[in-house]
Coordinates of C-alpha atoms in Angstrom, one line a residue:
I1 CA 2.8 -14.7 4.7
L2 CA 1.4 -17.8 3.3
A3 CA 0.2 -15.9 0.5
V4 CA 4.0 -14.1 0.0
Y5 CA 4.9 -17.4 -0.2
L6 CA 2.6 -19.5 -2.6
D7 CA 2.4 -18.8 -6.2
R8 CA 2.7 -15.0 -7.6
Y9 CA -1.1 -15.6 -8.8
Y10 CA -2.2 -16.4 -5.4
F11 CA -0.7 -13.2 -4.0
A12 CA -1.9 -11.5 -6.9
L13 CA -5.3 -12.4 -5.6
F14 CA -4.6 -11.8 -2.1
V15 CA -3.8 -8.4 -3.1
T16 CA -6.7 -7.5 -5.1
L17 CA -8.9 -8.9 -2.2
V18 CA -7.4 -6.9 0.4
C19 CA -7.7 -3.7 -2.0
V20 CA -11.5 -4.4 -2.3
L21 CA -11.9 -5.0 0.9
A22 CA -10.2 -1.7 2.1
L23 CA -11.3 0.6 -0.9
R24 CA -15.1 -0.3 0.2
E25 CA -13.9 0.8 4.1
F26 CA -12.7 3.9 2.8
Y27 CA -15.9 4.7 0.8
L28 CA -18.2 3.7 4.0
L29 CA -16.2 5.9 6.0
T30 CA -17.1 9.2 4.0
A31 CA -20.6 8.3 4.6
A32 CA -20.2 10.1 8.3
K33 CA -19.5 13.5 5.9
G34 CA -22.8 13.0 3.9
I35 CA -20.5 11.5 0.7
S36 CA -21.7 8.7 -1.5
P37 CA -18.9 7.7 -3.5
Q38 CA -19.9 5.1 -6.6
L39 CA -19.1 1.7 -4.4
W40 CA -19.5 -0.6 -7.3
I41 CA -16.7 0.7 -9.3
G42 CA -14.2 -0.4 -6.5
P43 CA -13.9 -3.9 -7.4
I44 CA -13.7 -3.1 -10.7
S45 CA -10.6 -0.8 -10.5
C46 CA -9.2 -3.1 -8.1
V47 CA -9.0 -5.8 -10.4
V48 CA -8.1 -3.6 -13.7
I49 CA -5.1 -2.0 -12.0
S50 CA -4.0 -5.5 -10.3
L51 CA -3.8 -7.0 -14.0
F52 CA -1.9 -3.9 -14.7
Y53 CA 1.1 -4.7 -12.1
Y54 CA 0.5 -8.6 -12.6
F55 CA 1.7 -8.4 -16.7
G56 CA 3.0 -5.4 -16.8
P57 CA 4.1 -4.2 -20.4
A58 CA 2.6 -8.2 -21.6
L59 CA -1.1 -6.9 -20.3
P60 CA -3.6 -9.2 -22.9
V61 CA -5.7 -6.2 -23.5
P62 CA -3.3 -4.1 -25.4
F63 CA -5.8 -1.4 -26.2
I64 CA -6.3 0.0 -22.4
N65 CA -3.1 1.4 -21.6
P66 CA -2.1 2.1 -18.0
R67 CA -1.3 5.4 -18.3
D68 CA -5.0 6.2 -19.7
F69 CA -6.5 4.2 -16.9
V70 CA -6.5 7.3 -14.6
P71 CA -8.6 9.7 -16.9
L72 CA -10.8 6.7 -18.3
M73 CA -12.1 6.4 -14.8
M74 CA -12.5 9.9 -13.6
L75 CA -14.4 10.3 -17.6
I76 CA -16.7 7.2 -16.4
I77 CA -17.2 8.4 -12.7
I78 CA -18.2 11.9 -14.2
L79 CA -20.7 10.5 -16.3
T80 CA -21.9 8.2 -13.9
E81 CA -22.9 10.7 -11.5
L82 CA -24.8 12.7 -13.7
T83 CA -27.4 9.8 -13.8
R84 CA -27.3 9.2 -9.7
G85 CA -29.2 12.3 -8.3
K86 CA -27.2 12.3 -5.1
A87 CA -26.1 15.7 -3.1
N88 CA -22.9 16.6 -3.1
A89 CA -21.6 15.8 -6.4
I90 CA -18.1 16.8 -6.8
A91 CA -17.3 15.3 -3.3
N92 CA -18.9 12.1 -4.4
V93 CA -16.7 12.1 -7.8
M94 CA -13.5 13.2 -6.2
T95 CA -13.9 10.7 -3.1
T96 CA -14.4 7.5 -5.7
M97 CA -11.5 9.0 -7.5
G98 CA -9.4 9.6 -5.0
G99 CA -9.9 6.0 -3.6
I100 CA -8.8 4.3 -6.3
I101 CA -5.9 6.4 -6.3
Y102 CA -5.4 5.8 -2.7
V103 CA -6.1 2.3 -2.1
P104 CA -5.5 -0.1 -5.3
L105 CA -2.9 2.0 -7.4
F106 CA -0.7 2.5 -4.1
L107 CA -1.5 -0.8 -2.3
G108 CA -1.3 -2.6 -5.7
A109 CA 2.3 -2.0 -6.0
L110 CA 2.9 -5.1 -3.7
I111 CA 2.2 -7.4 -6.9
G112 CA 4.3 -4.9 -9.1
I113 CA 7.3 -5.4 -6.4
Q114 CA 6.3 -9.3 -6.3
Q115 CA 6.4 -9.4 -10.5
I116 CA 10.0 -7.2 -10.6
D117 CA 11.9 -10.0 -11.9
P118 CA 9.9 -12.6 -14.4
F119 CA 13.2 -14.6 -14.3
D120 CA 13.5 -15.0 -10.5
S121 CA 10.0 -15.4 -8.8
D122 CA 12.1 -16.2 -5.3
M123 CA 13.5 -12.5 -5.4
G124 CA 10.0 -10.8 -5.7
M125 CA 8.8 -13.1 -2.8
K126 CA 12.1 -11.8 -0.7
L127 CA 11.3 -8.1 -1.5
V128 CA 7.8 -8.6 -0.5
G129 CA 8.3 -10.2 2.6
S130 CA 11.0 -8.1 3.7
L131 CA 8.6 -5.1 3.0
F132 CA 6.0 -6.8 5.2
V133 CA 8.2 -7.9 8.1
G134 CA 10.0 -4.2 7.8
V135 CA 6.7 -2.7 8.5
W136 CA 5.8 -4.6 11.3
I137 CA 9.0 -4.2 12.7
C138 CA 8.9 -0.5 12.5
D139 CA 5.4 -0.4 14.0
T140 CA 6.2 -2.5 16.9
S141 CA 9.4 -0.9 17.7
A142 CA 7.8 3.0 17.5
Y143 CA 4.9 1.5 19.4
F144 CA 6.9 0.2 22.1
C145 CA 9.6 2.7 22.7
G146 CA 7.0 5.8 22.0
K147 CA 5.2 4.4 24.9
A148 CA 7.8 3.6 27.4
W149 CA 10.2 6.4 27.0
G150 CA 8.5 9.3 24.2
K151 CA 7.3 12.8 25.6
K152 CA 7.5 15.2 22.8
K153 CA 4.6 14.3 20.4
I154 CA 4.4 14.8 16.6
L155 CA 1.7 15.6 14.0
Q156 CA -1.0 15.8 17.1
R157 CA -3.6 16.9 14.5
A158 CA -3.3 13.3 13.1
S159 CA -2.5 10.7 15.9
P160 CA -2.8 12.7 19.2
R161 CA -0.1 10.0 20.9
K162 CA 2.4 9.2 18.7
T163 CA 5.9 10.8 19.9
V164 CA 9.0 12.0 18.1
L165 CA 10.8 9.1 19.7
G166 CA 8.7 6.8 18.6
C167 CA 9.0 7.7 15.4
V168 CA 12.9 8.2 15.4
S169 CA 12.8 4.3 16.8
G170 CA 10.6 2.8 13.8
L171 CA 13.3 4.6 11.5
A172 CA 16.3 3.0 13.2
F173 CA 14.5 -0.6 13.9
A174 CA 13.6 -0.7 10.1
L175 CA 16.9 0.4 8.7
A176 CA 18.8 -2.1 11.1
F177 CA 16.6 -4.8 9.8
Y178 CA 17.2 -4.1 6.2
V179 CA 20.9 -3.7 7.2
V180 CA 20.9 -6.5 8.7
I181 CA 19.3 -9.1 6.6
H182 CA 21.4 -7.8 3.5
T183 CA 24.6 -8.7 5.6
L184 CA 23.3 -12.5 6.1
G185 CA 23.1 -12.4 2.4
F186 CA 19.1 -12.4 2.2
Y187 CA 19.1 -10.9 -1.3
S188 CA 21.6 -12.6 -2.9
S189 CA 20.7 -14.4 -6.0
A190 CA 22.7 -15.9 -9.0
K191 CA 19.8 -15.9 -11.6
S192 CA 17.9 -12.6 -10.5
F193 CA 18.3 -9.3 -12.7
V194 CA 17.6 -7.5 -9.5
E195 CA 20.6 -6.8 -7.5
V196 CA 20.2 -5.4 -4.2
T197 CA 23.3 -3.5 -2.6
L198 CA 23.8 -2.4 0.9
P199 CA 22.7 1.1 -0.4
D200 CA 19.5 0.0 -1.6
A201 CA 18.5 -1.8 1.6
I202 CA 19.3 1.0 3.5
V203 CA 17.2 2.8 0.8
F204 CA 14.4 0.3 2.0
G205 CA 14.9 1.0 5.4
I206 CA 14.4 4.8 5.1
I207 CA 10.9 4.1 2.8
V208 CA 9.8 1.9 5.4
G209 CA 10.8 3.9 8.7
I210 CA 9.5 7.2 7.0
F211 CA 7.2 6.7 4.2
G212 CA 5.5 3.6 6.2
Q213 CA 4.8 5.5 9.1
A214 CA 3.5 8.6 7.1
G215 CA 1.2 6.3 5.5
D216 CA 0.0 5.4 9.2
F217 CA -0.4 9.1 10.0
V218 CA -2.4 9.8 6.7
E219 CA -5.1 7.1 7.7
S220 CA -5.4 8.4 11.0
L221 CA -6.1 12.2 9.6
F222 CA -8.6 10.8 7.7
K223 CA -10.4 8.9 10.3
R224 CA -10.3 11.9 13.0
D225 CA -11.5 13.9 9.9
M226 CA -14.6 11.1 9.7
G227 CA -14.8 10.9 13.7
V228 CA -14.1 7.3 13.5
K229 CA -11.3 5.3 15.5
D230 CA -11.4 2.2 13.1
S231 CA -11.8 1.6 9.5
S232 CA -14.3 -1.2 10.2
N233 CA -14.5 -3.9 12.6
F234 CA -14.1 -6.6 10.1
L235 CA -10.8 -8.1 12.1
M236 CA -13.0 -8.1 15.1
G237 CA -10.6 -6.3 17.8
H238 CA -8.0 -5.2 15.4
G239 CA -10.0 -2.7 13.2
G240 CA -10.3 -2.8 9.2
V241 CA -8.4 -4.2 6.6
L242 CA -7.7 -0.1 5.8
D243 CA -6.3 -0.1 9.2
R244 CA -4.2 -3.2 8.7
F245 CA -2.4 -2.4 5.5
D246 CA -2.2 1.8 5.9
S247 CA 1.5 1.7 6.1
L248 CA 1.9 -0.2 3.2
I249 CA -0.2 1.6 1.2
V250 CA 2.5 4.2 1.1
A251 CA 5.8 2.4 1.4
S252 CA 4.7 -0.1 -1.0
P253 CA 4.5 2.3 -4.4
M254 CA 7.8 3.8 -3.0
T255 CA 9.4 0.2 -2.9
F256 CA 7.9 0.0 -6.3
L257 CA 9.2 2.7 -8.1
Y258 CA 12.7 2.9 -6.6
L259 CA 13.4 -0.6 -7.5
K260 CA 11.9 0.1 -11.0
Y261 CA 14.2 3.6 -11.8
F262 CA 17.1 2.6 -9.6
I263 CA 17.7 -1.0 -9.3
Y264 CA 16.2 -3.1 -12.4

């Protein structure tokens, strides 16, 4: 929350650090399957992708086009794998590249949301702050409602204890949250080019309620595949960084794309 309300620069640094830690956890998870991703490329990719989101078209390194980044990274990863002498070369290459897409490219969209309006930093702060709180409300309501009244299971292969009622409750509370803050004028701004209408707020609620929960299921599926409960013990009792940001990994890029193509 503090990072959200500080300057854009500090928020970008915070998201970059989260991406570095989460990507490292993702790579280390795969060791259980004998996969050896290229750990060194993780921090580099996180920094480069964060710069893309932060500067946008004004990126001060014009010879690196954002659309060229993925094939460039893939080329570097493939050529590097030639010299490593590790087993499971295909899995190593695809896990390394997949991690870059899954963590910094998706989660780094938080920086893009914060930077969505260069003329009004407050709007970016509001959009990111409400996304964080919306995800927390969705997760909390899904947990408590599902635990208290949920019976029918959903996606047991990924998360055996989650229920249909819990997921529906999470979606309902996320929608209610966005409708309420819009009604209270939370997104109103006289100087912003971004105008959030009530239908837009409803779409935000759907993104958080559906795709945010999908992010949770995706990470649970990965962890079950690797036979672990948490991505790490970095947060001492709360799992790893990847565990705390799993919902945002999917909800953030969906929100960013909606803002970019339908609002801004």
